[in-house]
Structures are given as structure tokens and as C-alpha cells.
CSV table of C-alpha atoms in Angstrom, one decimal:
chain,number,residue,atom,x,y,z
A,1,MET,CA,-114.8,7.5,-45.1
A,2,GLY,CA,-118.4,7.5,-43.9
A,3,GLY,CA,-119.9,8.4,-47.2
A,4,PHE,CA,-121.9,6.3,-49.6
A,5,GLY,CA,-122.6,7.7,-53.1
A,6,VAL,CA,-125.0,5.7,-55.2
A,7,ALA,CA,-127.3,5.9,-58.2
A,8,SER,CA,-131.0,6.4,-57.4
A,9,CYS,CA,-131.9,2.9,-58.6
A,10,SER,CA,-129.6,1.3,-56.0
A,11,LEU,CA,-130.0,3.8,-53.2
A,12,LEU,CA,-132.3,1.7,-51.1
A,13,LEU,CA,-130.1,-1.3,-51.2
A,14,CYS,CA,-127.0,0.6,-50.3
A,15,VAL,CA,-128.7,2.5,-47.4
A,16,LEU,CA,-130.0,-0.8,-46.1
A,17,LEU,CA,-126.4,-2.0,-45.9
A,18,VAL,CA,-125.4,1.1,-43.9
A,19,LEU,CA,-128.3,0.8,-41.5
A,20,GLN,CA,-127.8,-2.9,-41.0
A,21,HIS,CA,-124.2,-2.0,-39.9
A,22,ILE,CA,-125.7,0.4,-37.4
A,23,TYR,CA,-128.8,-1.4,-36.2
A,24,GLY,CA,-128.2,-5.1,-37.0
A,25,THR,CA,-130.1,-7.2,-39.5
A,26,GLY,CA,-133.7,-8.0,-39.8
A,27,ALA,CA,-136.9,-6.3,-38.6
A,28,ARG,CA,-138.2,-7.0,-35.1
A,29,GLU,CA,-141.6,-8.0,-34.0
A,30,ILE,CA,-143.1,-4.9,-32.5
A,31,THR,CA,-145.8,-6.5,-30.4
A,32,GLY,CA,-144.4,-5.5,-27.0
A,33,GLY,CA,-141.7,-6.9,-24.9
A,34,HIS,CA,-138.6,-6.1,-26.9
A,35,TRP,CA,-137.7,-2.5,-26.1
A,36,ASN,CA,-136.3,-2.4,-22.6
A,37,ASN,CA,-139.5,-3.9,-21.3
A,38,ASP,CA,-138.2,-4.3,-17.8
A,39,GLU,CA,-139.9,-1.4,-16.2
A,40,ASN,CA,-138.0,-1.8,-13.0
A,41,LYS,CA,-134.7,-1.3,-14.8
A,42,GLU,CA,-133.3,2.2,-15.1
A,43,TYR,CA,-134.0,3.5,-18.6
A,44,ASP,CA,-130.9,4.9,-20.4
A,45,LEU,CA,-131.8,7.5,-23.1
A,46,HIS,CA,-128.3,7.3,-24.4
A,47,GLN,CA,-128.7,3.7,-25.3
A,48,ALA,CA,-132.2,4.1,-26.6
A,49,GLY,CA,-131.3,7.0,-28.8
A,50,GLY,CA,-132.5,10.6,-28.8
A,51,ASP,CA,-129.9,12.1,-26.5
A,52,HIS,CA,-128.3,13.8,-29.4
A,53,LEU,CA,-131.5,15.5,-30.5
A,54,LYS,CA,-132.5,16.5,-27.0
A,55,ILE,CA,-129.1,18.3,-26.8
A,56,PHE,CA,-129.7,20.2,-30.0
A,57,THR,CA,-133.4,21.1,-29.7
A,58,LYS,CA,-135.0,23.1,-26.9
A,59,ARG,CA,-138.2,24.4,-28.4
A,60,ASP,CA,-140.7,25.0,-25.6
A,61,GLY,CA,-138.7,26.8,-22.9
A,62,GLY,CA,-138.8,23.7,-20.7
A,63,ASP,CA,-136.0,21.9,-19.0
A,64,ASP,CA,-133.3,20.1,-20.9
A,65,HIS,CA,-132.4,16.6,-19.8
A,66,ASN,CA,-129.4,15.2,-17.9
A,67,GLY,CA,-127.6,18.3,-16.6
A,68,MET,CA,-128.3,20.7,-19.5
A,69,HIS,CA,-128.3,23.6,-17.1
A,70,VAL,CA,-124.6,24.2,-17.3
A,71,ASN,CA,-122.9,27.4,-16.2
A,72,HIS,CA,-119.7,27.6,-18.3
A,73,GLY,CA,-118.0,29.7,-15.6
A,74,ASP,CA,-118.7,27.3,-12.8
A,75,GLN,CA,-116.0,24.7,-12.9
A,76,HIS,CA,-117.8,22.6,-10.3
A,77,GLN,CA,-120.8,22.3,-12.5
A,78,MET,CA,-118.7,21.7,-15.6
A,79,ASP,CA,-117.0,18.8,-13.8
A,80,HIS,CA,-120.4,17.2,-13.2
A,81,MET,CA,-122.2,18.0,-16.5
A,82,ASP,CA,-123.5,15.3,-18.8
A,83,PRO,CA,-120.5,13.7,-20.6
A,84,ALA,CA,-122.7,13.6,-23.7
A,85,LEU,CA,-122.4,17.4,-24.0
A,86,ASN,CA,-118.8,16.9,-25.1
A,87,VAL,CA,-119.8,17.0,-28.8
A,88,PHE,CA,-119.6,20.8,-29.2
A,89,PHE,CA,-116.6,22.7,-30.4
A,90,ASN,CA,-115.6,26.0,-32.0
A,91,ILE,CA,-114.9,26.3,-35.7
A,92,ASN,CA,-111.3,27.5,-35.0
A,93,ASP,CA,-110.7,24.1,-33.3
A,94,LEU,CA,-110.8,22.5,-36.8
A,95,HIS,CA,-107.1,22.2,-37.5
A,96,LEU,CA,-104.5,19.5,-37.7
A,97,GLY,CA,-103.2,18.5,-34.3
A,98,LYS,CA,-106.0,19.9,-32.2
A,99,THR,CA,-106.9,17.7,-29.2
A,100,MET,CA,-110.3,17.9,-27.4
A,101,PRO,CA,-112.6,15.7,-25.4
A,102,ILE,CA,-115.4,14.1,-27.5
A,103,TYR,CA,-118.2,11.8,-26.5
A,104,PHE,CA,-119.3,9.1,-29.0
A,105,ALA,CA,-122.3,7.0,-27.9
A,106,ILE,CA,-121.8,3.2,-28.4
A,107,LYS,CA,-124.9,1.1,-28.9
A,108,ASP,CA,-125.5,-2.6,-29.2
A,109,PRO,CA,-127.3,-3.3,-32.5
A,110,SER,CA,-128.8,-6.5,-31.0
A,111,THR,CA,-130.7,-4.4,-28.4
A,112,SER,CA,-131.3,-1.2,-30.4
A,113,PRO,CA,-134.8,-0.5,-31.9
A,114,HIS,CA,-134.9,-1.8,-35.5
A,115,LEU,CA,-136.3,-0.5,-38.7
A,116,ILE,CA,-139.6,-1.8,-39.8
A,117,PRO,CA,-141.2,-1.8,-43.3
A,118,ARG,CA,-143.3,1.2,-44.2
A,119,GLU,CA,-146.5,-0.8,-44.5
A,120,GLU,CA,-146.1,-1.9,-41.0
A,121,ALA,CA,-145.1,1.5,-39.7
A,122,ASP,CA,-148.0,3.2,-41.5
A,123,SER,CA,-150.4,0.8,-39.7
A,124,ILE,CA,-149.4,2.1,-36.3
A,125,PRO,CA,-150.6,5.5,-35.0
A,126,PHE,CA,-147.8,8.0,-34.5
A,127,SER,CA,-149.3,10.9,-32.4
A,128,GLN,CA,-149.5,12.1,-28.9
A,129,SER,CA,-153.2,11.7,-28.9
A,130,GLN,CA,-152.8,8.0,-29.5
A,131,LEU,CA,-150.3,7.5,-26.7
A,132,PRO,CA,-152.6,5.5,-24.4
A,133,HIS,CA,-153.3,3.1,-27.3
A,134,LEU,CA,-149.6,2.9,-28.1
A,135,LEU,CA,-148.6,2.1,-24.5
A,136,LYS,CA,-151.1,-0.9,-24.6
A,137,LEU,CA,-149.7,-2.0,-27.9
A,138,PHE,CA,-146.2,-2.1,-26.6
A,139,SER,CA,-147.1,-3.3,-23.1
A,140,PHE,CA,-145.7,-0.2,-21.3
A,141,SER,CA,-147.5,1.2,-18.3
A,142,GLU,CA,-148.4,4.9,-18.1
A,143,GLY,CA,-145.7,6.9,-16.3
A,144,SER,CA,-142.9,4.3,-17.0
A,145,PRO,CA,-139.6,5.5,-18.3
A,146,GLN,CA,-140.4,4.0,-21.7
A,147,ALA,CA,-143.8,5.8,-21.8
A,148,LYS,CA,-142.1,9.1,-21.0
A,149,ALA,CA,-139.5,8.6,-23.7
A,150,MET,CA,-142.2,7.8,-26.3
A,151,GLU,CA,-144.2,10.8,-25.3
A,152,GLU,CA,-141.2,13.1,-25.6
A,153,THR,CA,-140.4,11.7,-29.1
A,154,LEU,CA,-144.0,12.2,-30.3
A,155,ARG,CA,-143.9,15.7,-28.8
A,156,GLN,CA,-140.7,16.6,-30.6
A,157,CYS,CA,-142.1,15.3,-33.8
A,158,GLU,CA,-145.3,17.3,-33.6
A,159,PHE,CA,-143.5,20.6,-32.9
A,160,GLU,CA,-143.8,23.1,-35.7
A,161,SER,CA,-140.7,23.9,-37.7
A,162,THR,CA,-138.6,26.8,-36.6
A,163,LYS,CA,-137.9,29.7,-39.0
A,164,GLY,CA,-135.8,28.6,-41.9
A,165,GLU,CA,-136.2,24.9,-41.1
A,166,ILE,CA,-137.9,22.0,-42.8
A,167,LYS,CA,-138.5,19.0,-40.6
A,168,PHE,CA,-140.1,15.6,-40.5
A,169,CYS,CA,-140.1,12.4,-38.5
A,170,ALA,CA,-139.5,9.2,-40.4
A,171,THR,CA,-140.9,5.9,-39.1
A,172,SER,CA,-139.5,3.8,-41.9
A,173,LEU,CA,-136.6,3.9,-44.3
A,174,GLU,CA,-138.9,4.3,-47.3
A,175,SER,CA,-140.6,7.4,-45.8
A,176,MET,CA,-137.2,8.9,-44.9
A,177,LEU,CA,-135.9,8.5,-48.5
A,178,ASP,CA,-139.1,9.9,-50.0
A,179,SER,CA,-139.1,13.0,-47.7
A,180,THR,CA,-135.4,13.6,-48.2
A,181,ARG,CA,-135.9,13.4,-52.0
A,182,GLY,CA,-138.6,16.0,-51.7
A,183,ILE,CA,-136.3,18.4,-49.9
A,184,LEU,CA,-133.1,17.8,-52.0
A,185,GLY,CA,-135.0,17.6,-55.3
A,186,PHE,CA,-136.8,14.7,-57.0
A,187,GLU,CA,-134.3,14.6,-59.8
A,188,THR,CA,-131.3,14.9,-57.5
A,189,GLN,CA,-129.1,11.9,-56.8
A,190,PHE,CA,-127.9,11.9,-53.2
A,191,LYS,CA,-125.8,9.9,-50.7
A,192,VAL,CA,-125.7,9.3,-47.0
A,193,LEU,CA,-122.9,10.3,-44.7
A,194,THR,CA,-122.2,8.9,-41.2
A,195,THR,CA,-119.6,8.8,-38.5
A,196,ILE,CA,-117.6,5.6,-38.7
A,197,THR,CA,-116.0,4.4,-35.4
A,198,HIS,CA,-113.1,2.0,-35.0
A,199,PHE,CA,-113.1,1.4,-31.3
A,200,THR,CA,-110.5,-0.8,-29.5
A,201,LYS,CA,-112.3,-0.6,-26.2
A,202,PRO,CA,-116.1,-0.4,-26.7
A,203,THR,CA,-116.7,0.8,-23.1
A,204,THR,CA,-114.9,4.1,-23.7
A,205,LEU,CA,-117.5,6.8,-24.4
A,206,LEU,CA,-115.6,10.0,-23.6
A,207,GLN,CA,-111.9,10.5,-24.2
A,208,ASN,CA,-109.5,13.0,-25.7
A,209,TYR,CA,-109.2,12.9,-29.5
A,210,THR,CA,-106.6,14.5,-31.7
A,211,ILE,CA,-107.3,15.6,-35.3
A,212,LEU,CA,-105.0,13.5,-37.4
A,213,GLU,CA,-105.5,15.1,-40.9
A,214,VAL,CA,-106.6,18.4,-42.2
A,215,PRO,CA,-110.5,18.3,-41.9
A,216,ARG,CA,-112.2,17.7,-45.2
A,217,ASP,CA,-114.8,20.3,-46.2
A,218,ILE,CA,-117.9,18.7,-47.7
A,219,SER,CA,-119.3,21.5,-49.9
A,220,VAL,CA,-123.0,20.9,-50.6
A,221,PRO,CA,-125.9,23.4,-51.1
A,222,LYS,CA,-128.3,21.6,-48.8
A,223,ALA,CA,-128.2,18.7,-46.4
A,224,VAL,CA,-130.8,16.7,-44.4
A,225,ALA,CA,-129.7,15.5,-41.0
A,226,CYS,CA,-131.5,12.6,-39.4
A,227,HIS,CA,-131.2,11.9,-35.6
A,228,THR,CA,-132.4,8.7,-33.9
A,229,MET,CA,-135.2,9.0,-31.4
A,230,PRO,CA,-136.1,6.8,-28.4
A,231,TYR,CA,-139.0,4.6,-29.5
A,232,PRO,CA,-139.9,0.9,-29.7
A,233,TYR,CA,-138.9,0.8,-33.3
A,234,ALA,CA,-136.4,3.0,-35.3
A,235,VAL,CA,-137.7,6.6,-35.6
A,236,PHE,CA,-135.6,9.5,-37.1
A,237,TYR,CA,-136.1,13.2,-36.5
A,238,CYS,CA,-134.9,14.8,-39.8
A,239,HIS,CA,-134.4,18.4,-40.6
A,240,CYS,CA,-132.9,20.8,-43.1
A,241,GLN,CA,-132.0,24.4,-42.2
A,242,GLU,CA,-131.8,27.1,-44.9
A,243,ASN,CA,-129.3,29.1,-43.0
A,244,GLN,CA,-125.6,28.6,-43.7
A,245,ASN,CA,-124.0,25.4,-42.4
A,246,LYS,CA,-120.7,23.7,-43.2
A,247,LEU,CA,-120.1,20.0,-43.2
A,248,PHE,CA,-116.8,18.4,-42.4
A,249,MET,CA,-115.3,14.9,-42.2
A,250,ILE,CA,-112.6,14.7,-39.5
A,251,SER,CA,-110.1,12.0,-38.9
A,252,LEU,CA,-109.7,11.5,-35.1
A,253,GLY,CA,-107.3,9.5,-33.0
A,254,GLY,CA,-108.2,8.7,-29.5
A,255,GLU,CA,-105.8,8.6,-26.5
A,256,ASN,CA,-106.4,4.9,-26.1
A,257,GLY,CA,-105.9,4.1,-29.8
A,258,ASP,CA,-109.5,4.5,-31.1
A,259,ARG,CA,-110.0,5.9,-34.6
A,260,VAL,CA,-113.0,7.7,-35.7
A,261,ASP,CA,-113.9,9.2,-39.1
A,262,ALA,CA,-116.3,11.8,-37.6
A,263,LEU,CA,-118.9,13.7,-39.5
A,264,ALA,CA,-119.4,17.2,-38.1
A,265,ILE,CA,-121.4,20.3,-38.9
A,266,CYS,CA,-120.8,23.9,-38.1
A,267,HIS,CA,-123.8,26.1,-37.8
A,268,MET,CA,-122.6,29.5,-39.1
A,269,ASP,CA,-125.7,31.5,-38.1
A,270,THR,CA,-127.1,30.9,-34.6
A,271,THR,CA,-129.1,34.1,-34.2
A,272,GLN,CA,-132.4,32.2,-34.1
A,273,TRP,CA,-131.2,29.7,-31.5
A,274,ASP,CA,-132.6,29.6,-28.0
A,275,PRO,CA,-130.2,31.6,-25.7
A,276,ASP,CA,-130.5,28.7,-23.2
A,277,HIS,CA,-129.3,26.2,-25.8
A,278,ALA,CA,-126.8,23.8,-24.2
A,279,ALA,CA,-124.1,24.6,-26.8
A,280,PHE,CA,-123.9,28.2,-25.6
A,281,ARG,CA,-123.4,27.1,-22.0
A,282,VAL,CA,-120.8,24.6,-22.9
A,283,LEU,CA,-118.8,27.0,-25.1
A,284,GLY,CA,-119.5,30.2,-23.3
A,285,THR,CA,-121.0,32.0,-26.3
A,286,GLN,CA,-124.2,33.6,-27.2
A,287,PRO,CA,-126.7,33.4,-30.1
A,288,GLY,CA,-125.1,35.0,-33.2
A,289,SER,CA,-121.7,35.6,-31.6
A,290,ALA,CA,-119.8,32.7,-33.2
A,291,PRO,CA,-120.5,29.5,-35.2
A,292,ILE,CA,-121.4,26.3,-33.2
A,293,CYS,CA,-119.9,23.0,-34.4
A,294,HIS,CA,-120.7,19.5,-33.3
A,295,VAL,CA,-120.0,15.9,-34.3
A,296,PHE,CA,-122.7,13.5,-35.2
A,297,PRO,CA,-123.0,10.2,-33.3
A,298,PRO,CA,-122.5,7.0,-35.3
A,299,ASP,CA,-126.2,6.2,-35.6
A,300,ASN,CA,-127.2,9.6,-37.2
A,301,LEU,CA,-127.5,10.0,-40.9
A,302,VAL,CA,-126.8,13.0,-43.1
A,303,TRP,CA,-128.2,13.1,-46.7
A,304,VAL,CA,-126.4,15.3,-49.2
A,305,PRO,CA,-126.6,15.7,-53.0
A,306,VAL,CA,-124.1,13.8,-55.1
A,307,ALA,CA,-121.7,16.4,-56.6
């Protein structure tokens, strides 16, 4: 059902199996030429990862990407908004039989950035100040779509944490596990939760889904959510918020026969959120007025303690 509970001694192996399902097997060579290296080709952030995080973070007052400026009262704009914004919903939507449009990104593991070992990741600079060197390393020209995506990822990773948030960017599986263990507790056993899709037509990204079963409440004291970021190799933006959140597993049935066991979170306190956050514009709410819920895409990971 999207969850994998394991003892600490076997955690690494089990997580590798989960990530291999998402990203394919084997680590890639990272010496340029494998991550959408055709600079004349339009770059797709949804395929590269990071679209989910860009929707959920707006830290510097700048523009959001891909139609984030949505006026909920303007039907014309709503009709033309980014389909990927169809991940937000209200907590009172969580009931058996509810139907709503939801976007689930579909990625090809053979072309997605792969995980690399920590020793290799640690040998590569990971900072905005080293961007010119990194562009040469990966054979991307300055100003290319790939260069802009890398710069944005590094910028997001270097932002200071918001109030009540612990954050880190993981460039390897080992570093993600170590940092997660430090947040959840060094003696705590934990497991990883994901959204599991069963698509009949892999080209369908947005469709109406109906809740088939009563949503299952996942009661945990703390959770670390890790979002994929656009980069030549797999990078995760991970964060844990101290304010109250609720996790759910939702069984969904698509109008074309697709089935999804969707992991979702409801942020119960949004008083500290940016008033221009995309979720408020989509749902027509304001900071602190109501909980904001959203589903996680299939390539995101949520770490929770084992009960």
C-alpha cells in the first residue's frame, strides 16, 4: 500500500528496492551527456523533477513557474492554469465517493536522473558559487534550460529554513538516510511511504479520480518529506515541519480505469505560508483560514517512524 517498514539493519536494502522501482537500476555515469543534453530541445521540468517542490515553495517573493499566478475567481485563467496544480484539495474532500481532478506525473526511469553513491556525490561541489564549474563538468552551456534548472535547485537548497522547519538536500541515498535518522531519532526505526500508481494508459497525467475506500489516517509524531529536484543526478529536497500535519493513504480510481494508492498530507496550520502560495489561489483560501491538502507524486518519499 505504498509503505515499507523494515528493521534498521535492512533499511538500506529495502529502500534501494523502492528507489530502483522509481528510478530504474544502476548508477549512471555523470560525466556529461546523459541528462537532456540536447540544448535545442525544450526542457521539461515535469519530466526532470522539481515541479512538485516549486509548487509548494515560494520563498523569495519571486515568480512561481508555469502559470502559478492563478486567480481562483477567473474561470478563464483557471482553464489555462498549469495542470500540475491539480494536486491540492480541501480536507473535507477526504471521504468515500469524492471525485476530483488530480495530476500524477509519469516519468520514464530510463531517462530520469539516477542515484549515485555518496562517495561520488561528495566529490562533486554542490553550491551556487560552483555553478560555472558544474556546467563545464556536465557539458551544459550558461543560460541553457539545464543550467537554469540546476541553478534553481542549488538556490532552493541554500535557502534558510522557514520558521518551524528542518530542511536538507540529499545528493545520495546514504546522506538522505543519515539526515532523516538525525531528525526522527538515532534509535528510531523508520519506514518509507510513497504513492503507488497502477496506470492503464501511461500518457494520462490529469483525470478525475474517485476515492474508493475510507482514507487511512497515518498517525505519526513526525515525518520527513523528500521531493525530487531537477539535476543531472538524483537530488532530494527534504524537510520536516514542526507544525501539525496529517498523513493519509488514499485509494483512488481513475475515470479510465487507473488505480492509485496515493500518499497525501494535510497541512493543518498555514498561518506562516506565503499569501501568494499557489495552493491558496487554486482553492480560493488564505493563510490560516483552512487546512491545505495535497497528494505526493510517485517519485517523492516520506519517512515516518515505525509504530
